[in-house]
Tab-separated table of N, CA and C in Angstrom:
chain	number	residue	atom	x	y	z
A	1281	MET	N	-30.842	-6.730	43.911
A	1281	MET	CA	-31.883	-7.273	44.764
A	1281	MET	C	-32.074	-8.770	44.469
A	1282	MET	N	-32.133	-9.122	43.193
A	1282	MET	CA	-32.286	-10.550	42.853
A	1282	MET	C	-31.056	-11.341	43.296
A	1283	ALA	N	-29.874	-10.759	43.124
A	1283	ALA	CA	-28.647	-11.458	43.526
A	1283	ALA	C	-28.617	-11.673	45.040
A	1284	THR	N	-28.997	-10.652	45.791
A	1284	THR	CA	-28.961	-10.743	47.248
A	1284	THR	C	-30.038	-11.671	47.788
A	1285	ASN	N	-31.274	-11.481	47.348
A	1285	ASN	CA	-32.398	-12.200	47.948
A	1285	ASN	C	-32.674	-13.572	47.352
A	1286	PHE	N	-32.306	-13.778	46.105
A	1286	PHE	CA	-32.634	-15.062	45.477
A	1286	PHE	C	-31.404	-15.870	45.082
A	1287	GLU	N	-30.560	-15.282	44.252
A	1287	GLU	CA	-29.425	-16.047	43.718
A	1287	GLU	C	-28.484	-16.528	44.817
A	1288	SER	N	-28.293	-15.728	45.850
A	1288	SER	CA	-27.418	-16.154	46.950
A	1288	SER	C	-27.970	-17.403	47.628
A	1289	CYS	N	-29.276	-17.457	47.819
A	1289	CYS	CA	-29.910	-18.644	48.423
A	1289	CYS	C	-29.725	-19.869	47.533
A	1290	TYR	N	-29.944	-19.664	46.252
A	1290	TYR	CA	-29.813	-20.763	45.302
A	1290	TYR	C	-28.385	-21.317	45.306
A	1291	HIS	N	-27.405	-20.434	45.203
A	1291	HIS	CA	-26.012	-20.885	45.125
A	1291	HIS	C	-25.541	-21.512	46.434
A	1292	LEU	N	-25.953	-20.947	47.564
A	1292	LEU	CA	-25.569	-21.532	48.848
A	1292	LEU	C	-26.153	-22.939	49.005
A	1293	CYS	N	-27.369	-23.127	48.546
A	1293	CYS	CA	-27.980	-24.466	48.599
A	1293	CYS	C	-27.203	-25.460	47.752
A	1294	GLN	N	-26.791	-25.034	46.580
A	1294	GLN	CA	-26.031	-25.929	45.706
A	1294	GLN	C	-24.720	-26.352	46.374
A	1295	ILE	N	-24.073	-25.411	47.042
A	1295	ILE	CA	-22.823	-25.718	47.738
A	1295	ILE	C	-23.077	-26.617	48.943
A	1296	ALA	N	-24.154	-26.359	49.666
A	1296	ALA	CA	-24.450	-27.112	50.888
A	1296	ALA	C	-25.057	-28.487	50.621
A	1297	HIS	N	-25.597	-28.717	49.440
A	1297	HIS	CA	-26.312	-29.969	49.163
A	1297	HIS	C	-25.540	-31.226	49.549
A	1298	PRO	N	-24.270	-31.374	49.160
A	1298	PRO	CA	-23.558	-32.602	49.537
A	1298	PRO	C	-23.462	-32.805	51.053
A	1299	LEU	N	-23.266	-31.721	51.782
A	1299	LEU	CA	-23.176	-31.825	53.244
A	1299	LEU	C	-24.527	-32.165	53.866
A	1300	LEU	N	-25.570	-31.517	53.368
A	1300	LEU	CA	-26.913	-31.803	53.871
A	1300	LEU	C	-27.312	-33.244	53.566
A	1301	LYS	N	-26.976	-33.697	52.386
A	1301	LYS	CA	-27.286	-35.076	51.994
A	1301	LYS	C	-26.524	-36.058	52.882
A	1302	ALA	N	-25.249	-35.806	53.123
A	1302	ALA	CA	-24.429	-36.688	53.951
A	1302	ALA	C	-24.921	-36.730	55.395
A	1303	SER	N	-25.564	-35.655	55.854
A	1303	SER	CA	-26.053	-35.633	57.239
A	1303	SER	C	-27.192	-36.620	57.444
A	1304	GLY	N	-27.894	-36.965	56.357
A	1304	GLY	CA	-29.013	-37.899	56.450
A	1304	GLY	C	-30.300	-37.263	56.921
A	1305	ASN	N	-30.248	-35.996	57.267
A	1305	ASN	CA	-31.440	-35.326	57.788
A	1305	ASN	C	-31.258	-33.814	57.693
A	1306	GLY	N	-31.164	-33.294	56.481
A	1306	GLY	CA	-30.906	-31.872	56.293
A	1306	GLY	C	-32.170	-31.039	56.323
A	1307	SER	N	-31.994	-29.775	56.696
A	1307	SER	CA	-33.105	-28.842	56.716
A	1307	SER	C	-32.624	-27.465	56.279
A	1308	ILE	N	-33.319	-26.900	55.310
A	1308	ILE	CA	-33.050	-25.550	54.826
A	1308	ILE	C	-34.242	-24.694	55.210
A	1309	VAL	N	-33.964	-23.514	55.770
A	1309	VAL	CA	-35.029	-22.560	56.082
A	1309	VAL	C	-34.633	-21.209	55.498
A	1310	PHE	N	-35.367	-20.786	54.493
A	1310	PHE	CA	-35.153	-19.477	53.885
A	1310	PHE	C	-35.967	-18.435	54.646
A	1311	ILE	N	-35.491	-17.191	54.616
A	1311	ILE	CA	-36.271	-16.076	55.151
A	1311	ILE	C	-36.798	-15.287	53.956
A	1312	SER	N	-38.072	-15.408	53.720
A	1312	SER	CA	-38.739	-14.746	52.612
A	1312	SER	C	-39.421	-13.484	53.136
A	1313	SER	N	-40.630	-13.230	52.689
A	1313	SER	CA	-41.391	-12.061	53.119
A	1313	SER	C	-42.831	-12.218	52.656
A	1314	ILE	N	-43.751	-11.578	53.375
A	1314	ILE	CA	-45.128	-11.572	52.882
A	1314	ILE	C	-45.224	-10.830	51.553
A	1315	ALA	N	-44.213	-10.010	51.254
A	1315	ALA	CA	-44.186	-9.302	49.965
A	1315	ALA	C	-44.083	-10.279	48.797
A	1316	GLY	N	-43.597	-11.487	49.037
A	1316	GLY	CA	-43.518	-12.505	47.996
A	1316	GLY	C	-44.800	-13.300	47.849
A	1317	LEU	N	-45.790	-12.998	48.684
A	1317	LEU	CA	-47.051	-13.737	48.668
A	1317	LEU	C	-48.241	-12.913	48.204
A	1318	THR	N	-48.138	-11.609	48.315
A	1318	THR	CA	-49.267	-10.742	48.001
A	1318	THR	C	-48.769	-9.458	47.363
A	1319	GLY	N	-49.636	-8.710	46.773
A	1319	GLY	CA	-49.244	-7.487	46.104
A	1319	GLY	C	-49.119	-6.296	47.040
A	1320	PHE	N	-48.202	-5.412	46.716
A	1320	PHE	CA	-48.014	-4.155	47.435
A	1320	PHE	C	-47.890	-3.046	46.392
A	1321	ILE	N	-48.012	-1.816	46.822
A	1321	ILE	CA	-47.934	-0.707	45.866
A	1321	ILE	C	-46.502	-0.243	45.630
A	1322	VAL	N	-45.542	-0.822	46.298
A	1322	VAL	CA	-44.115	-0.514	46.110
A	1322	VAL	C	-43.320	-1.808	46.209
A	1323	GLY	N	-42.048	-1.741	45.825
A	1323	GLY	CA	-41.152	-2.877	46.047
A	1323	GLY	C	-41.264	-3.995	45.039
A	1324	THR	N	-41.426	-3.673	43.768
A	1324	THR	CA	-41.630	-4.685	42.738
A	1324	THR	C	-40.521	-5.733	42.702
A	1325	ILE	N	-39.276	-5.304	42.636
A	1325	ILE	CA	-38.162	-6.251	42.530
A	1325	ILE	C	-37.979	-7.019	43.833
A	1326	TYR	N	-38.141	-6.344	44.968
A	1326	TYR	CA	-38.065	-7.026	46.261
A	1326	TYR	C	-39.099	-8.148	46.314
A	1327	SER	N	-40.339	-7.819	45.967
A	1327	SER	CA	-41.411	-8.824	45.977
A	1327	SER	C	-41.116	-9.969	45.021
A	1328	ALA	N	-40.622	-9.639	43.831
A	1328	ALA	CA	-40.296	-10.681	42.851
A	1328	ALA	C	-39.182	-11.587	43.368
A	1329	SER	N	-38.189	-11.008	44.025
A	1329	SER	CA	-37.081	-11.824	44.543
A	1329	SER	C	-37.565	-12.772	45.635
A	1330	LYS	N	-38.488	-12.310	46.469
A	1330	LYS	CA	-39.031	-13.169	47.530
A	1330	LYS	C	-39.988	-14.217	46.947
A	1331	GLY	N	-40.730	-13.851	45.909
A	1331	GLY	CA	-41.581	-14.826	45.227
A	1331	GLY	C	-40.752	-15.927	44.592
A	1332	ALA	N	-39.614	-15.549	44.006
A	1332	ALA	CA	-38.702	-16.552	43.431
A	1332	ALA	C	-38.169	-17.473	44.521
A	1333	MET	N	-37.846	-16.908	45.673
A	1333	MET	CA	-37.373	-17.724	46.794
A	1333	MET	C	-38.456	-18.709	47.250
A	1334	ASN	N	-39.701	-18.270	47.259
A	1334	ASN	CA	-40.806	-19.158	47.647
A	1334	ASN	C	-40.921	-20.337	46.689
A	1335	GLN	N	-40.774	-20.063	45.398
A	1335	GLN	CA	-40.847	-21.148	44.424
A	1335	GLN	C	-39.633	-22.062	44.531
A	1336	LEU	N	-38.463	-21.495	44.794
A	1336	LEU	CA	-37.272	-22.310	45.041
A	1336	LEU	C	-37.508	-23.246	46.221
A	1337	THR	N	-38.143	-22.743	47.256
A	1337	THR	CA	-38.478	-23.555	48.432
A	1337	THR	C	-39.290	-24.775	48.033
A	1338	ARG	N	-40.344	-24.558	47.269
A	1338	ARG	CA	-41.233	-25.660	46.888
A	1338	ARG	C	-40.539	-26.659	45.958
A	1339	THR	N	-39.778	-26.136	45.012
A	1339	THR	CA	-39.119	-27.013	44.046
A	1339	THR	C	-38.004	-27.829	44.694
A	1340	LEU	N	-37.173	-27.200	45.521
A	1340	LEU	CA	-36.124	-27.956	46.206
A	1340	LEU	C	-36.722	-29.006	47.136
A	1341	ALA	N	-37.852	-28.686	47.754
A	1341	ALA	CA	-38.502	-29.670	48.622
A	1341	ALA	C	-38.833	-30.940	47.837
A	1342	CYS	N	-39.293	-30.766	46.615
A	1342	CYS	CA	-39.611	-31.927	45.768
A	1342	CYS	C	-38.352	-32.618	45.267
A	1343	GLU	N	-37.393	-31.845	44.784
A	1343	GLU	CA	-36.174	-32.421	44.211
A	1343	GLU	C	-35.299	-33.121	45.247
A	1344	TRP	N	-35.196	-32.547	46.429
A	1344	TRP	CA	-34.229	-33.054	47.407
A	1344	TRP	C	-34.837	-33.940	48.490
A	1345	ALA	N	-36.125	-34.202	48.411
A	1345	ALA	CA	-36.750	-35.107	49.391
A	1345	ALA	C	-36.091	-36.487	49.347
A	1346	LYS	N	-35.693	-36.920	48.150
A	1346	LYS	CA	-35.035	-38.226	48.010
A	1346	LYS	C	-33.721	-38.298	48.794
A	1347	ASP	N	-33.139	-37.127	49.074
A	1347	ASP	CA	-31.896	-37.049	49.842
A	1347	ASP	C	-32.155	-36.756	51.317
A	1348	ASN	N	-33.426	-36.816	51.710
A	1348	ASN	CA	-33.851	-36.557	53.090
A	1348	ASN	C	-33.483	-35.133	53.532
A	1349	ILE	N	-33.673	-34.189	52.593
A	1349	ILE	CA	-33.452	-32.777	52.883
A	1349	ILE	C	-34.805	-32.075	52.782
A	1350	ARG	N	-35.182	-31.416	53.860
A	1350	ARG	CA	-36.425	-30.643	53.869
A	1350	ARG	C	-36.098	-29.179	53.587
A	1351	THR	N	-36.981	-28.513	52.853
A	1351	THR	CA	-36.798	-27.107	52.511
A	1351	THR	C	-38.081	-26.347	52.801
A	1352	ASN	N	-37.978	-25.312	53.632
A	1352	ASN	CA	-39.119	-24.475	53.984
A	1352	ASN	C	-38.684	-23.012	53.960
A	1353	ALA	N	-39.654	-22.135	53.983
A	1353	ALA	CA	-39.369	-20.699	54.052
A	1353	ALA	C	-40.307	-20.062	55.061
A	1354	ILE	N	-39.832	-19.021	55.662
A	1354	ILE	CA	-40.646	-18.214	56.567
A	1354	ILE	C	-40.866	-16.870	55.880
A	1355	ALA	N	-42.105	-16.427	55.866
A	1355	ALA	CA	-42.463	-15.154	55.242
A	1355	ALA	C	-42.957	-14.204	56.333
A	1356	PRO	N	-42.042	-13.430	56.913
A	1356	PRO	CA	-42.459	-12.504	57.967
A	1356	PRO	C	-43.189	-11.295	57.414
A	1357	GLY	N	-43.996	-10.705	58.281
A	1357	GLY	CA	-44.525	-9.375	58.027
A	1357	GLY	C	-43.493	-8.383	58.546
A	1358	TYR	N	-43.956	-7.238	59.032
A	1358	TYR	CA	-43.013	-6.264	59.589
A	1358	TYR	C	-42.538	-6.760	60.948
A	1359	ILE	N	-41.226	-6.926	61.045
A	1359	ILE	CA	-40.573	-7.380	62.261
A	1359	ILE	C	-39.670	-6.254	62.746
A	1360	ARG	N	-39.649	-6.018	64.023
A	1360	ARG	CA	-38.869	-4.922	64.606
A	1360	ARG	C	-37.365	-5.185	64.433
A	1361	THR	N	-36.842	-4.794	63.264
A	1361	THR	CA	-35.429	-4.952	62.924
A	1361	THR	C	-34.908	-3.640	62.357
A	1362	PRO	N	-33.593	-3.504	62.230
A	1362	PRO	CA	-33.034	-2.280	61.640
A	1362	PRO	C	-33.548	-1.991	60.229
A	1363	MET	N	-33.887	-3.025	59.476
A	1363	MET	CA	-34.352	-2.829	58.099
A	1363	MET	C	-35.626	-1.980	58.026
A	1364	VAL	N	-36.489	-2.096	59.010
A	1364	VAL	CA	-37.758	-1.361	58.979
A	1364	VAL	C	-37.844	-0.289	60.068
A	1365	LYS	N	-36.721	0.044	60.661
A	1365	LYS	CA	-36.711	1.014	61.764
A	1365	LYS	C	-37.376	2.331	61.380
A	1366	LYS	N	-37.033	2.873	60.220
A	1366	LYS	CA	-37.602	4.168	59.807
A	1366	LYS	C	-39.115	4.083	59.628
A	1367	MET	N	-39.600	2.975	59.079
A	1367	MET	CA	-41.047	2.830	58.896
A	1367	MET	C	-41.752	2.746	60.244
A	1368	LEU	N	-41.125	2.057	61.196
A	1368	LEU	CA	-41.750	1.887	62.507
A	1368	LEU	C	-41.688	3.162	63.347
A	1369	GLU	N	-40.933	4.150	62.890
A	1369	GLU	CA	-40.911	5.452	63.563
A	1369	GLU	C	-42.080	6.319	63.109
A	1370	GLN	N	-42.799	5.897	62.082
A	1370	GLN	CA	-43.938	6.653	61.564
A	1370	GLN	C	-45.210	6.153	62.240
A	1371	GLU	N	-45.727	6.948	63.147
A	1371	GLU	CA	-46.877	6.537	63.958
A	1371	GLU	C	-48.086	6.156	63.107
A	1372	ALA	N	-48.339	6.906	62.047
A	1372	ALA	CA	-49.496	6.608	61.187
A	1372	ALA	C	-49.349	5.227	60.542
A	1373	PHE	N	-48.142	4.901	60.079
A	1373	PHE	CA	-47.908	3.584	59.474
A	1373	PHE	C	-48.129	2.477	60.498
A	1374	VAL	N	-47.544	2.634	61.673
A	1374	VAL	CA	-47.657	1.614	62.720
A	1374	VAL	C	-49.119	1.415	63.115
A	1375	ASN	N	-49.847	2.500	63.297
A	1375	ASN	CA	-51.260	2.396	63.676
A	1375	ASN	C	-52.082	1.682	62.612
A	1376	GLU	N	-51.829	2.009	61.337
A	1376	GLU	CA	-52.552	1.350	60.245
A	1376	GLU	C	-52.208	-0.129	60.177
A	1377	TYR	N	-50.925	-0.440	60.298
A	1377	TYR	CA	-50.480	-1.838	60.244
A	1377	TYR	C	-51.106	-2.644	61.378
A	1378	ILE	N	-51.033	-2.115	62.580
A	1378	ILE	CA	-51.584	-2.827	63.734
A	1378	ILE	C	-53.098	-2.978	63.616
A	1379	SER	N	-53.779	-1.972	63.053
A	1379	SER	CA	-55.235	-2.060	62.905
A	1379	SER	C	-55.640	-3.185	61.962
A	1380	ARG	N	-54.742	-3.560	61.052
A	1380	ARG	CA	-55.043	-4.625	60.082
A	1380	ARG	C	-54.472	-5.982	60.491
A	1381	THR	N	-53.772	-6.014	61.602
A	1381	THR	CA	-53.126	-7.245	62.066
A	1381	THR	C	-53.930	-7.826	63.230
A	1382	PRO	N	-54.497	-9.017	63.090
A	1382	PRO	CA	-55.319	-9.586	64.153
A	1382	PRO	C	-54.636	-9.652	65.526
A	1383	LEU	N	-53.345	-9.917	65.577
A	1383	LEU	CA	-52.664	-9.996	66.877
A	1383	LEU	C	-52.274	-8.622	67.418
A	1384	LYS	N	-52.553	-7.558	66.665
A	1384	LYS	CA	-52.433	-6.170	67.128
A	1384	LYS	C	-51.061	-5.764	67.644
A	1385	ARG	N	-50.014	-6.211	66.945
A	1385	ARG	CA	-48.672	-5.777	67.329
A	1385	ARG	C	-47.710	-5.962	66.163
A	1386	ILE	N	-46.566	-5.314	66.267
A	1386	ILE	CA	-45.472	-5.507	65.327
A	1386	ILE	C	-44.723	-6.758	65.774
A	1387	GLY	N	-44.240	-7.544	64.838
A	1387	GLY	CA	-43.501	-8.751	65.184
A	1387	GLY	C	-42.134	-8.454	65.771
A	1388	GLU	N	-41.655	-9.388	66.551
A	1388	GLU	CA	-40.330	-9.304	67.164
A	1388	GLU	C	-39.414	-10.341	66.508
A	1389	PRO	N	-38.112	-10.101	66.503
A	1389	PRO	CA	-37.192	-11.087	65.925
A	1389	PRO	C	-37.372	-12.491	66.510
A	1390	SER	N	-37.709	-12.583	67.781
A	1390	SER	CA	-37.904	-13.901	68.403
A	1390	SER	C	-39.095	-14.651	67.805
A	1391	ASP	N	-40.067	-13.929	67.248
A	1391	ASP	CA	-41.198	-14.599	66.589
A	1391	ASP	C	-40.721	-15.387	65.375
A	1392	VAL	N	-39.758	-14.829	64.657
A	1392	VAL	CA	-39.208	-15.486	63.470
A	1392	VAL	C	-38.204	-16.559	63.871
A	1393	SER	N	-37.314	-16.238	64.790
A	1393	SER	CA	-36.275	-17.210	65.168
A	1393	SER	C	-36.876	-18.458	65.801
A	1394	SER	N	-37.979	-18.322	66.503
A	1394	SER	CA	-38.650	-19.496	67.080
A	1394	SER	C	-39.165	-20.429	65.995
A	1395	MET	N	-39.685	-19.841	64.907
A	1395	MET	CA	-40.169	-20.672	63.794
A	1395	MET	C	-39.005	-21.330	63.074
A	1396	VAL	N	-37.903	-20.618	62.912
A	1396	VAL	CA	-36.711	-21.218	62.293
A	1396	VAL	C	-36.274	-22.430	63.114
A	1397	ALA	N	-36.175	-22.245	64.425
A	1397	ALA	CA	-35.749	-23.343	65.307
A	1397	ALA	C	-36.700	-24.533	65.176
A	1398	TYR	N	-37.997	-24.265	65.227
A	1398	TYR	CA	-38.972	-25.352	65.114
A	1398	TYR	C	-38.790	-26.137	63.819
A	1399	LEU	N	-38.637	-25.421	62.700
A	1399	LEU	CA	-38.506	-26.103	61.412
A	1399	LEU	C	-37.239	-26.945	61.314
A	1400	CYS	N	-36.257	-26.649	62.136
A	1400	CYS	CA	-35.021	-27.432	62.130
A	1400	CYS	C	-35.071	-28.618	63.090
A	1401	PHE	N	-36.023	-28.629	64.002
A	1401	PHE	CA	-36.129	-29.708	64.988
A	1401	PHE	C	-36.782	-30.960	64.392
A	1402	PRO	N	-36.516	-32.120	64.974
A	1402	PRO	CA	-37.172	-33.352	64.521
A	1402	PRO	C	-38.699	-33.278	64.579
A	1403	ALA	N	-39.246	-32.430	65.429
A	1403	ALA	CA	-40.705	-32.297	65.524
A	1403	ALA	C	-41.316	-31.851	64.198
A	1404	ALA	N	-40.524	-31.229	63.338
A	1404	ALA	CA	-41.005	-30.749	62.042
A	1404	ALA	C	-40.565	-31.664	60.900
A	1405	SER	N	-40.262	-32.905	61.208
A	1405	SER	CA	-39.677	-33.808	60.212
A	1405	SER	C	-40.596	-34.157	59.039
A	1406	TYR	N	-41.874	-33.820	59.140
A	1406	TYR	CA	-42.799	-34.108	58.048
A	1406	TYR	C	-43.285	-32.823	57.367
A	1407	ILE	N	-42.562	-31.740	57.587
A	1407	ILE	CA	-42.910	-30.456	56.986
A	1407	ILE	C	-41.832	-30.098	55.969
A	1408	THR	N	-42.242	-29.970	54.723
A	1408	THR	CA	-41.322	-29.540	53.668
A	1408	THR	C	-42.103	-28.845	52.565
A	1409	GLY	N	-41.443	-27.922	51.896
A	1409	GLY	CA	-42.052	-27.209	50.780
A	1409	GLY	C	-43.032	-26.125	51.192
A	1410	GLN	N	-43.004	-25.731	52.447
A	1410	GLN	CA	-43.977	-24.765	52.944
A	1410	GLN	C	-43.387	-23.368	53.061
A	1411	VAL	N	-44.203	-22.383	52.765
A	1411	VAL	CA	-43.877	-20.981	53.010
A	1411	VAL	C	-44.818	-20.553	54.134
A	1412	ILE	N	-44.262	-20.377	55.309
A	1412	ILE	CA	-45.055	-20.140	56.513
A	1412	ILE	C	-44.992	-18.656	56.880
A	1413	THR	N	-46.143	-18.032	56.945
A	1413	THR	CA	-46.167	-16.619	57.315
A	1413	THR	C	-46.027	-16.474	58.825
A	1414	VAL	N	-45.265	-15.476	59.215
A	1414	VAL	CA	-45.126	-15.075	60.610
A	1414	VAL	C	-45.428	-13.576	60.590
A	1415	ASP	N	-46.726	-13.268	60.626
A	1415	ASP	CA	-47.156	-11.888	60.390
A	1415	ASP	C	-48.315	-11.453	61.276
A	1416	GLY	N	-48.546	-12.166	62.353
A	1416	GLY	CA	-49.619	-11.787	63.266
A	1416	GLY	C	-51.005	-11.928	62.668
A	1417	GLY	N	-51.105	-12.620	61.537
A	1417	GLY	CA	-52.391	-12.822	60.875
A	1417	GLY	C	-52.706	-11.794	59.798
A	1418	LEU	N	-51.776	-10.901	59.505
A	1418	LEU	CA	-52.036	-9.829	58.529
A	1418	LEU	C	-52.506	-10.369	57.180
A	1419	THR	N	-51.816	-11.358	56.633
A	1419	THR	CA	-52.153	-11.810	55.283
A	1419	THR	C	-53.475	-12.563	55.210
A	1420	VAL	N	-53.954	-13.090	56.303
A	1420	VAL	CA	-55.255	-13.765	56.261
A	1420	VAL	C	-56.393	-12.826	56.620
A	1421	ASN	N	-56.059	-11.606	57.000
A	1421	ASN	CA	-57.079	-10.639	57.417
A	1421	ASN	C	-57.627	-9.843	56.239
A	1422	GLY	N	-57.069	-10.015	55.059
A	1422	GLY	CA	-57.609	-9.353	53.881
A	1422	GLY	C	-57.238	-7.901	53.728
A	1423	PHE	N	-56.376	-7.361	54.594
A	1423	PHE	CA	-55.918	-5.969	54.501
A	1423	PHE	C	-57.045	-4.954	54.578
A	1424	TYR	N	-58.180	-5.303	55.168
A	1424	TYR	CA	-59.286	-4.362	55.247
A	1424	TYR	C	-59.225	-3.579	56.552
A	1425	PRO	N	-59.489	-2.288	56.486
A	1425	PRO	CA	-59.543	-1.504	57.729
A	1425	PRO	C	-60.653	-2.028	58.635
A	1426	GLU	N	-60.487	-1.838	59.920
A	1426	GLU	CA	-61.456	-2.362	60.897
A	1426	GLU	C	-62.855	-1.787	60.721
A	1427	GLU	N	-62.955	-0.528	60.247
A	1427	GLU	CA	-64.260	0.096	60.178
A	1427	GLU	C	-65.166	-0.452	59.086
A	1428	LEU	N	-64.658	-1.296	58.198
A	1428	LEU	CA	-65.533	-1.856	57.145
A	1428	LEU	C	-66.345	-3.007	57.642
């Protein structure tokens, strides 16, 4: 899990650094997870690997700014992808998740890809070192059921 989610990002960045630096305007966008930002009752190593990626994002942003390379990460909530297909087939899980999500829906891949595109565009040229949640507001809602 650490090799897949963290070390691969680190090593790919090291390989890409000379090319990004030569471009004069590089941008790295990692795909993290809200699991790297808050606690859950399962997924310890997954969460730790995403937390490490978040810190890599912030540190590379500081280290590589001199080379005009921006580094950001996107931390999605549950997005309708094959990875979470089985969970999204469980009606009770979906209902609970949606009840705690202010935008009242499961995310779509286009919600994440749109943020990736934005972070790579010149319009985001002053954004670096950020871990941006794409979770319909779940992490700012405090995870409290609506009835409280």
